[in-house]
Tab-separated table of C-alpha atoms in Angstrom:
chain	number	residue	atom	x	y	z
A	1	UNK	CA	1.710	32.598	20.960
A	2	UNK	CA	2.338	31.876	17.281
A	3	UNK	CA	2.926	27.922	16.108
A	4	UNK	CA	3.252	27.185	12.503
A	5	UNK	CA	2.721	24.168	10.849
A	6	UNK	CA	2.793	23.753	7.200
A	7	UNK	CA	-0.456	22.291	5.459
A	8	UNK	CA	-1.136	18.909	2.999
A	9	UNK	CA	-3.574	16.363	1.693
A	10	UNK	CA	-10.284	13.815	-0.250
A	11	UNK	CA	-13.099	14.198	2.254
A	12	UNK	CA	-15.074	15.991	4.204
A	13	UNK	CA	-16.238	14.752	8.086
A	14	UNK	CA	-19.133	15.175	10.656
A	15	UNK	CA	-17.749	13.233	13.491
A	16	UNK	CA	-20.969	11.571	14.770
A	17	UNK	CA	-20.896	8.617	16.376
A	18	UNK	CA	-21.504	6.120	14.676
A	19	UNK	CA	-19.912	2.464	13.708
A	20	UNK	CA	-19.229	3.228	9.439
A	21	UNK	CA	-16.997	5.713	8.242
A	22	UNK	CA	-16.507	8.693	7.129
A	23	UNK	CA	-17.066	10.277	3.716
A	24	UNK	CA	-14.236	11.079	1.283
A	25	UNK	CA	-13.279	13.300	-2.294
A	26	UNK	CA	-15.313	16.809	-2.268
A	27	UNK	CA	-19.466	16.508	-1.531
A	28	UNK	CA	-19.690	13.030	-0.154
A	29	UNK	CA	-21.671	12.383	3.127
A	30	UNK	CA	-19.790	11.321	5.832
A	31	UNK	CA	-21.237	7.938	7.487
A	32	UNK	CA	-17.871	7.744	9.873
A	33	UNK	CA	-17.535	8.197	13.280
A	34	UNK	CA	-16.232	9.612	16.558
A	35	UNK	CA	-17.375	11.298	19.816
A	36	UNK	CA	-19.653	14.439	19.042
A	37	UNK	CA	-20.305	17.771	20.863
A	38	UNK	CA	-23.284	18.966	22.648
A	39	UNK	CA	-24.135	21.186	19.437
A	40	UNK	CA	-25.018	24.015	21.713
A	41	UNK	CA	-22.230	24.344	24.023
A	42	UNK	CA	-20.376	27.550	24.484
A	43	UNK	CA	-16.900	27.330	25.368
A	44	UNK	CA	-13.789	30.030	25.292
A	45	UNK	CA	-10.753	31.068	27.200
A	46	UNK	CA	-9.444	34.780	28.601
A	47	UNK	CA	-12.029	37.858	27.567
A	48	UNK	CA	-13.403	35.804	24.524
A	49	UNK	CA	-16.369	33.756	24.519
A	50	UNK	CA	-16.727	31.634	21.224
A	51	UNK	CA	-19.739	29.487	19.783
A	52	UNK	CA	-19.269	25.721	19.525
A	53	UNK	CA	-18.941	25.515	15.499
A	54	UNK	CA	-20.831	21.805	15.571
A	55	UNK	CA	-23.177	23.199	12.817
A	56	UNK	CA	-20.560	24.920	10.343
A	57	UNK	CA	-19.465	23.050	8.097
A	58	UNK	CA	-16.266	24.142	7.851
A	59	UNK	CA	-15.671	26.008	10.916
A	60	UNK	CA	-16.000	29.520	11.474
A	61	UNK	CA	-14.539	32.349	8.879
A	62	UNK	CA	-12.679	35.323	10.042
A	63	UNK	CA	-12.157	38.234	7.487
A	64	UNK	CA	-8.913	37.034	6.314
A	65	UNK	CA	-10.711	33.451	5.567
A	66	UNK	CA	-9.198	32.336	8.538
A	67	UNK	CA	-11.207	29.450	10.267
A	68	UNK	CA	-12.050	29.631	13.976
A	69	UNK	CA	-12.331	26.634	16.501
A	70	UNK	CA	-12.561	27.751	19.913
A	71	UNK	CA	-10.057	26.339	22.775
A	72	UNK	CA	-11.775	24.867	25.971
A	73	UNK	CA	-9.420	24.608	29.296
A	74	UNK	CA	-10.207	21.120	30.761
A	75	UNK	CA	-8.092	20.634	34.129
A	76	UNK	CA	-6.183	23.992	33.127
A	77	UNK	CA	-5.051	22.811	30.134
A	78	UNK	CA	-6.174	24.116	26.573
A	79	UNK	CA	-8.180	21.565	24.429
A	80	UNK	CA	-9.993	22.080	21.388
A	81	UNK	CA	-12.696	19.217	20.310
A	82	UNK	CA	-11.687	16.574	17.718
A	83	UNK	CA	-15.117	16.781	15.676
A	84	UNK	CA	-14.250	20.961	15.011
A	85	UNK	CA	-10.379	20.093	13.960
A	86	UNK	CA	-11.326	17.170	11.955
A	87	UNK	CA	-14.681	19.064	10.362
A	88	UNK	CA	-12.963	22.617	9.782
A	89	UNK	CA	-9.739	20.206	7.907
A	90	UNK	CA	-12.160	18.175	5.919
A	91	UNK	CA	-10.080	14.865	7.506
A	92	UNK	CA	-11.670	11.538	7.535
A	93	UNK	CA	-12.022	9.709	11.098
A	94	UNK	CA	-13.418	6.914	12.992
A	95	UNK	CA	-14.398	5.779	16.347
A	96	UNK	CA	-13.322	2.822	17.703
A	97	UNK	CA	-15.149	2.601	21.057
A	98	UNK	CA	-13.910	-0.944	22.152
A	99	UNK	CA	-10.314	0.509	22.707
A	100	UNK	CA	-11.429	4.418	23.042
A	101	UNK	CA	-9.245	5.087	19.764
A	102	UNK	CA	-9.868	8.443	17.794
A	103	UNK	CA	-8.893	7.939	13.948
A	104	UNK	CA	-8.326	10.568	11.934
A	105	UNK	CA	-6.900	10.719	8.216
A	106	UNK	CA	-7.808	11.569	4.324
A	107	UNK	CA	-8.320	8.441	2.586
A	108	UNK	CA	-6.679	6.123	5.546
A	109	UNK	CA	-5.938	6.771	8.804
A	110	UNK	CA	-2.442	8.858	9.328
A	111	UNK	CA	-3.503	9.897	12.871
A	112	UNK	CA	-4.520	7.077	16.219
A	113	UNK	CA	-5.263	8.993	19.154
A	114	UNK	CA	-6.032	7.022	22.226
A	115	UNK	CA	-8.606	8.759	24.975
A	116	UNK	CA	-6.815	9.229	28.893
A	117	UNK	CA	-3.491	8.741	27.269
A	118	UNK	CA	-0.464	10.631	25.882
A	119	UNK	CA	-0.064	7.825	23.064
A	120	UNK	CA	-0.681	8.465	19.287
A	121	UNK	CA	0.358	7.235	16.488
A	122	UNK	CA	1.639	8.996	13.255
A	123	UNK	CA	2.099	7.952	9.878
A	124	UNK	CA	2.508	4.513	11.279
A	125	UNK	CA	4.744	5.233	13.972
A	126	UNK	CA	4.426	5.693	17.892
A	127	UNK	CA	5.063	8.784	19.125
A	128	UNK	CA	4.199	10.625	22.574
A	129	UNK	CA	2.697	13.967	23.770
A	130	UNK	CA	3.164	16.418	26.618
A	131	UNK	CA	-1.319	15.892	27.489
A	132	UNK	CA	-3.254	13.285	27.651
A	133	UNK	CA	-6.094	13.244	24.731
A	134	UNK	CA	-9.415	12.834	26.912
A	135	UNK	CA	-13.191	12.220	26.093
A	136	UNK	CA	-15.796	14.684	27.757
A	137	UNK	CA	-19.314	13.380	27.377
A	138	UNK	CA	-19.525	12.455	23.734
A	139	UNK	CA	-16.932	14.385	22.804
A	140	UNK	CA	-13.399	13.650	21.845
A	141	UNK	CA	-10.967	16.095	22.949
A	142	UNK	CA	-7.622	17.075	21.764
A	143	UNK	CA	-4.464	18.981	23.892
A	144	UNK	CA	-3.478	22.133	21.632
A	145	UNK	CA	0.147	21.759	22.846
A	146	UNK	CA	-0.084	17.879	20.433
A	147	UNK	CA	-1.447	19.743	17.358
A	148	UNK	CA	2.105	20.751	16.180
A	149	UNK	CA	3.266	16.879	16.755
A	150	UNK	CA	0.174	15.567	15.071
A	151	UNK	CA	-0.226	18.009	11.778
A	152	UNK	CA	2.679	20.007	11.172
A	153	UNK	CA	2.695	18.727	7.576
A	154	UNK	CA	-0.800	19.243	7.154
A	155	UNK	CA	-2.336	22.745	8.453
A	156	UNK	CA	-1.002	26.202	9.572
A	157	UNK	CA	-2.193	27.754	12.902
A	158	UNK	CA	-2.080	30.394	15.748
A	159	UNK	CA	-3.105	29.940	18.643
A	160	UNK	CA	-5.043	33.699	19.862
A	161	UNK	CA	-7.426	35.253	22.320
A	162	UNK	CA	-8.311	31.958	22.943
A	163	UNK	CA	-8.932	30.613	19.634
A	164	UNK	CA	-6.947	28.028	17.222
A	165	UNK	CA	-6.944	30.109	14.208
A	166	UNK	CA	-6.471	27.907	10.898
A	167	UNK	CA	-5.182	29.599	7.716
A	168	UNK	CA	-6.175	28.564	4.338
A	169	UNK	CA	-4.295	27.664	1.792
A	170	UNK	CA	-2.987	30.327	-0.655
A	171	UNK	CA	-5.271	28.916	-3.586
A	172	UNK	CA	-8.552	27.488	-3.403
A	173	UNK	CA	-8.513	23.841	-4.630
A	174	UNK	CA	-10.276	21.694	-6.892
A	175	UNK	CA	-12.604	19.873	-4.733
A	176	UNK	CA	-14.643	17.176	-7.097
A	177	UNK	CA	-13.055	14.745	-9.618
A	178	UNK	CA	-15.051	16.842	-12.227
A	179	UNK	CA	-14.156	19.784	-11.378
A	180	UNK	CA	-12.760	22.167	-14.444
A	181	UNK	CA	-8.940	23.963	-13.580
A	182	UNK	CA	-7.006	25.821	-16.025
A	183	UNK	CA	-4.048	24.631	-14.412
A	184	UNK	CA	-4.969	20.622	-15.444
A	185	UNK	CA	-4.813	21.826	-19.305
A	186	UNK	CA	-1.160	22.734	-19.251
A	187	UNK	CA	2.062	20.603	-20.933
A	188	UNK	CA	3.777	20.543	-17.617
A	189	UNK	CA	0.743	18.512	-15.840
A	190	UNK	CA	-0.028	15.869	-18.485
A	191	UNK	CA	0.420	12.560	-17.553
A	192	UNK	CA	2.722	9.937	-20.201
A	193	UNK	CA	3.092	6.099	-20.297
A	194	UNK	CA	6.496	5.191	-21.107
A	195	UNK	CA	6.907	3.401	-24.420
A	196	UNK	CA	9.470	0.805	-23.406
A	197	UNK	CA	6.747	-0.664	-20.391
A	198	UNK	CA	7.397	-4.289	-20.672
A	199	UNK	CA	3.814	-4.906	-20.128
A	200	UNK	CA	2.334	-2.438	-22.478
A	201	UNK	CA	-0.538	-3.939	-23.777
A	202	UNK	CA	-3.908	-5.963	-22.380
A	203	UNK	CA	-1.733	-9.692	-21.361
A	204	UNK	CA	-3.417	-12.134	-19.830
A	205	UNK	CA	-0.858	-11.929	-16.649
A	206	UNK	CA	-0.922	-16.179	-16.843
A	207	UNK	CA	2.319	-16.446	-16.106
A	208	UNK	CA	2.332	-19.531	-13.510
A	209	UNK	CA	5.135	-18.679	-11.755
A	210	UNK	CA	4.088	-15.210	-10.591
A	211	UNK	CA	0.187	-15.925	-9.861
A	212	UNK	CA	-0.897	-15.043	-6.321
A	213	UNK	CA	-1.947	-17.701	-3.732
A	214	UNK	CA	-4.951	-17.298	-2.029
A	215	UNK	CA	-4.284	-19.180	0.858
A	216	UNK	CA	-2.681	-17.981	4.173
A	217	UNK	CA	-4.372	-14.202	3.286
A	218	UNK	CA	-3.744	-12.525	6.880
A	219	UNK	CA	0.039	-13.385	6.019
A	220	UNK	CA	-0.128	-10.461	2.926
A	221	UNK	CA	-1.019	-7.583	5.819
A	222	UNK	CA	2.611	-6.160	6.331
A	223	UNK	CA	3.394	-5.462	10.197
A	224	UNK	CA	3.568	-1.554	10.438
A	225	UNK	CA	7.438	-1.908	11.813
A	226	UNK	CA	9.443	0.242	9.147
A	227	UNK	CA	12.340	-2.836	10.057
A	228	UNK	CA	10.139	-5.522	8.882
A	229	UNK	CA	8.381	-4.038	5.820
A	230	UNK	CA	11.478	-3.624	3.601
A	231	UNK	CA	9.804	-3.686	-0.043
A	232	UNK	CA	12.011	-5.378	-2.905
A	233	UNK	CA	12.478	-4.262	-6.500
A	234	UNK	CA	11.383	-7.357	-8.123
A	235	UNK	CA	10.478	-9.028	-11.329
A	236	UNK	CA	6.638	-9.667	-11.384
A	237	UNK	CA	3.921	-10.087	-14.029
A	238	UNK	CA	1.910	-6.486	-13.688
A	239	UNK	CA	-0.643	-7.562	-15.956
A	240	UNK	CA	-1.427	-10.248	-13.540
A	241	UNK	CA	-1.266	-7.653	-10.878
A	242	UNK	CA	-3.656	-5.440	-12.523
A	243	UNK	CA	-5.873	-8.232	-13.169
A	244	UNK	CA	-5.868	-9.892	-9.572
A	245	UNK	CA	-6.955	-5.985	-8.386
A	246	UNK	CA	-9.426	-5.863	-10.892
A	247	UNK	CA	-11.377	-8.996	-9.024
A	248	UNK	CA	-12.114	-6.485	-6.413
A	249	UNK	CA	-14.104	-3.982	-8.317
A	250	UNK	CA	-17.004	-2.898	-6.152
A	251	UNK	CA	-15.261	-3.926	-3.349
A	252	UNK	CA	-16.866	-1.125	-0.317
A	253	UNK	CA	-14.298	1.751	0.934
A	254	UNK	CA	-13.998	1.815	4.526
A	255	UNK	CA	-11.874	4.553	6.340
A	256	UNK	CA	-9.133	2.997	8.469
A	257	UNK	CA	-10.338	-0.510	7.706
A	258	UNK	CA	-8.541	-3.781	8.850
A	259	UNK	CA	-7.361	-6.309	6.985
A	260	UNK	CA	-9.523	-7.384	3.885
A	261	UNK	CA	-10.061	-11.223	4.956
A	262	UNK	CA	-11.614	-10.017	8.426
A	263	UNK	CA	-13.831	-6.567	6.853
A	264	UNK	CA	-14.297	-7.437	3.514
A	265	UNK	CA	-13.287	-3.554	2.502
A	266	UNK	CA	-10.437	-1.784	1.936
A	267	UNK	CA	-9.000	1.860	2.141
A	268	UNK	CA	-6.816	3.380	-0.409
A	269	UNK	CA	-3.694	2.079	1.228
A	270	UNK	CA	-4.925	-1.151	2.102
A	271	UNK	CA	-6.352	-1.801	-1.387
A	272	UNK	CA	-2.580	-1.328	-3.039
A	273	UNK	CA	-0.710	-3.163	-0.321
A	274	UNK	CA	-3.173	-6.304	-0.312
A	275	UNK	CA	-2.815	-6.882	-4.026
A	276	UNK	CA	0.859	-5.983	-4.277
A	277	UNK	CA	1.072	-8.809	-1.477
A	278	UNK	CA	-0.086	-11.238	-3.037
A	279	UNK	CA	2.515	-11.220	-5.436
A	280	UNK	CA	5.106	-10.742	-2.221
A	281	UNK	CA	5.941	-7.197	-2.352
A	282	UNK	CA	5.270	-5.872	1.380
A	283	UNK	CA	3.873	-2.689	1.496
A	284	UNK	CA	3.163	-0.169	4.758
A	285	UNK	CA	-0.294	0.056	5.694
A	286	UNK	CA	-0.289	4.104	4.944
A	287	UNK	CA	-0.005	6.180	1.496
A	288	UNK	CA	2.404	8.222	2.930
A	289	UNK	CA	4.148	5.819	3.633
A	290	UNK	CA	3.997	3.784	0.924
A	291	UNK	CA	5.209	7.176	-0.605
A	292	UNK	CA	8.223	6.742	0.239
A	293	UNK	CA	8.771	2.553	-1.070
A	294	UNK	CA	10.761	2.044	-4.497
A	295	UNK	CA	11.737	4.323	-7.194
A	296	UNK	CA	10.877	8.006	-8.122
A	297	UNK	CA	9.026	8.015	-11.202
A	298	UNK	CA	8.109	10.878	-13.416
A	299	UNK	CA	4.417	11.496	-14.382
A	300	UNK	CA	5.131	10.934	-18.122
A	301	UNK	CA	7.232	8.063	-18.037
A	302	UNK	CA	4.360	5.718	-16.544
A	303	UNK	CA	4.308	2.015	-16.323
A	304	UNK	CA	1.615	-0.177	-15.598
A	305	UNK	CA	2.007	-1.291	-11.760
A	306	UNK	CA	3.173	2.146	-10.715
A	307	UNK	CA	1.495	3.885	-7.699
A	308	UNK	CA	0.077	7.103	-7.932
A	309	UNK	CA	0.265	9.541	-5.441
A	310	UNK	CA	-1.965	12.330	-4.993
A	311	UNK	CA	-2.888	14.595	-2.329
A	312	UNK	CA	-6.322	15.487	-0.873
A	313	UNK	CA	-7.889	18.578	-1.732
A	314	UNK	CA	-9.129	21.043	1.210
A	315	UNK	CA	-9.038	24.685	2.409
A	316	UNK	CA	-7.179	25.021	5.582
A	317	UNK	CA	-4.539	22.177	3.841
A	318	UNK	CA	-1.551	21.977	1.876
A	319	UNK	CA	-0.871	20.460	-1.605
A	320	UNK	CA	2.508	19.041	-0.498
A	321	UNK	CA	1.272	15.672	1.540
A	322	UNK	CA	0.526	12.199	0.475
A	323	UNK	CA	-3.582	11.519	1.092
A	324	UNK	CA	-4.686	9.320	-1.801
A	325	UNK	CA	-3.079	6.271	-3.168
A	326	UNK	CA	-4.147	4.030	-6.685
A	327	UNK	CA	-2.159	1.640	-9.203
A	328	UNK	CA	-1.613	2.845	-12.593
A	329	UNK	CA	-2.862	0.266	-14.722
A	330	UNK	CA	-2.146	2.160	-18.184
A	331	UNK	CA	-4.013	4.317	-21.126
A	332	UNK	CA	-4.447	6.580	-18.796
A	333	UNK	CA	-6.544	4.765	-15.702
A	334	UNK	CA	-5.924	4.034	-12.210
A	335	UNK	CA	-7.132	1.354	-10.156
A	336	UNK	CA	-7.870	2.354	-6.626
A	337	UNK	CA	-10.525	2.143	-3.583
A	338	UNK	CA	-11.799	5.342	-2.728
A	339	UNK	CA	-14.985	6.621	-1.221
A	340	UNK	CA	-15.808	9.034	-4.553
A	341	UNK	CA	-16.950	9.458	-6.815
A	342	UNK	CA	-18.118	5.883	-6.510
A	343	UNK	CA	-17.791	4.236	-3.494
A	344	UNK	CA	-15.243	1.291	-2.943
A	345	UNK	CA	-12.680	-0.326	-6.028
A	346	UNK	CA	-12.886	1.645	-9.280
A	347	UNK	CA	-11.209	2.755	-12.134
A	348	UNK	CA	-10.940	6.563	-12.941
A	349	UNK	CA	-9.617	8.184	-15.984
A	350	UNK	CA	-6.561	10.402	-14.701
A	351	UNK	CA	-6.266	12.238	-17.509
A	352	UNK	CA	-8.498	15.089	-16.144
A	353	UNK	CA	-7.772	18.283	-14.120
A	354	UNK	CA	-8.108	17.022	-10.452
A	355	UNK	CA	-5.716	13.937	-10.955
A	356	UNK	CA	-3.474	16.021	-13.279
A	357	UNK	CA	-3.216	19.221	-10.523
A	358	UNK	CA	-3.410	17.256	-7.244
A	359	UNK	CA	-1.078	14.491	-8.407
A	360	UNK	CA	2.165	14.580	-6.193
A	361	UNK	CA	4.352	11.552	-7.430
A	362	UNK	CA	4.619	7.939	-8.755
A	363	UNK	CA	6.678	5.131	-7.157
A	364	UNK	CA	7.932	2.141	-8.856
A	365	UNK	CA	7.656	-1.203	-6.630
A	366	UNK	CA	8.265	-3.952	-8.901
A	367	UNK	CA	8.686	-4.484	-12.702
């Protein structure tokens, strides 16, 4: 039975459990969480008996690079275990016992899976599955017949002698921020700012009439219904932006994080749509979908304000989906919360191979 999915993306996951999260862009430790495996289980389907792959880090290699996660029927239906999936794709997830929820992402949380239910959601939206996504033990489990619902933007499989095979990607990636790759020295990848930015320049961003209010902060956190978050085009004062965001420097990364005024953190997504908020432009909660908000803009025609979108590095994934999220704030930097190479709010110079070759697209939200 053959079931292809096509493959996207910074981080790489032990799902432990645990109550921090997970670790991020190319060597970080993960400190995230989610139900674990009895490392030395065995578990396998048909005439094939595979080992539990708790202690690779990536998953098991085939000849053809191939990675390996063995399938375990549970009540006759074929599961393989969340840790493996999430490990062998280098996702990001979290545990959230109180309401047995399974999160599971790059630099925010794409994927909710709920244990003993067919419910998950996707990229922000609900959708449903044919088996229920159980917990065994410690371990999260999910239904191979949900895999092509869940990731069929972000990994190519098969499904054989009772093994999920996972294909890597054509082209190993860069997987660190200083990594060196030819491709990032090239005309076609450098990044521009656009000479005719309005805000061009260090401004104060005092303009009265489009500084932030701090009260009433819960009411910035845009409801995840696409019909009520319907960004605007409008005129704001990006300096001020950029300067509000800069108050949050050191600000701790936390995967899937809640809003800021109850955590005190922020994810990548959740870092751009609480600033961007507080000068009332509603963004989704998720890079990807945030991804899709405002104009198209083209890497060398940049204007402070503009988000950056890149994707996340990783073997068994594509280059073609949204994973990382940060605010251009000009001369080549971007403002943005990630887990690496520091961890939390930062500013990282973009003009360097990783940003140039993972870099996917820039939005325009306001100007």
């Amino acid at each position: 039975m053959w079931k292809r999915l096509k493959v996207a993306a910074i981080g790489s996951i032990v799902v432990m459990m645990a109550t921090t999260t997970a670790c991020g862009r190319g060597n970080v430790s993960p400190n995230n969480a989610a139900p674990t495996q009895n490392p030395t289980a065995q578990s396998g389907t048909g005439n094939m008996q595979s080992q539990s792959l708790s202690q690779a880090g990536q998953g098991t290699k085939l000849g053809n690079d191939d990675a390996v996660v063995p399938i375990k029927v549970i009540n006759n239906v074929n599961y393989v275990a969340a840790r493996e999936l999430i490990q062998t794709l280098k996702f990001q997830s979290n545990w959230e016992a109180g309401n047995q929820k399974l999160l599971i992402g790059d630099n925010d949380a794409n994927f909710e899976v709920t244990m003993n239910s067919t419910k998950a959601m996707k990229d922000g939206a609900e959708i449903r599955v044919s088996q229920p996504f159980i917990k065994e033990g410690d371990s999260a489990y999910l239904p191979v017949s949900a895999l092509a619902d869940l990731f069929q933007e972000d990994m190519s499989y098969e499904v054989q002698n009772g093994q999920l095979l996972i294909h890597a990607a054509p082209a190993a990636p860069i997987e660190r921020e200083d990594d060196t790759d030819p491709r990032g020295n090239t005309a076609e990848l450098k990044f521009g700012d656009d000479p005719t930015d309005p805000f061009k320049g260090e401004g104060t961003g005092a303009n009265p009439a489009s500084m932030p209010q701090d009260e009433g902060d819960l009411e910035v956190w845009a409801s995840t219904s696409h019909e009520e978050v319907i960004p605007v085009l409008k005129n704001i004062d990006m300096n001020a932006v950029i300067n509000k965001g800069k108050q949050y420097l050191g600000v701790k990364y936390l995967f899937g994080t809640g809003p800021y005024p109850q955590t005190g953190k922020f994810d990548c997504s959740t870092f751009t749509q609480y600033v961007f908020g507080k000068y009332g432009v509603k963004l989704p909660r998720l890079a990807r979908q945030q991804g899709l908000q405002g104009q198209l803009v083209s890497r060398n025609s940049l204007r402070k304000g503009d988000l950056m979108f890149f994707y996340v590095p990783g073997r068994f994934k594509t280059n073609k989906t949204i994973g990382h999220v940060g605010i251009y704030i000009g001369n080549m930097q971007m403002l943005h919360s990630s887990p690496a190479p520091k961890d939390g709010v930062q500013i990282s110079n973009i003009d360097k191979p990783y940003w140039k070759s993972t870099f996917l697209r820039a939005r325009r939200i306001a100007y």
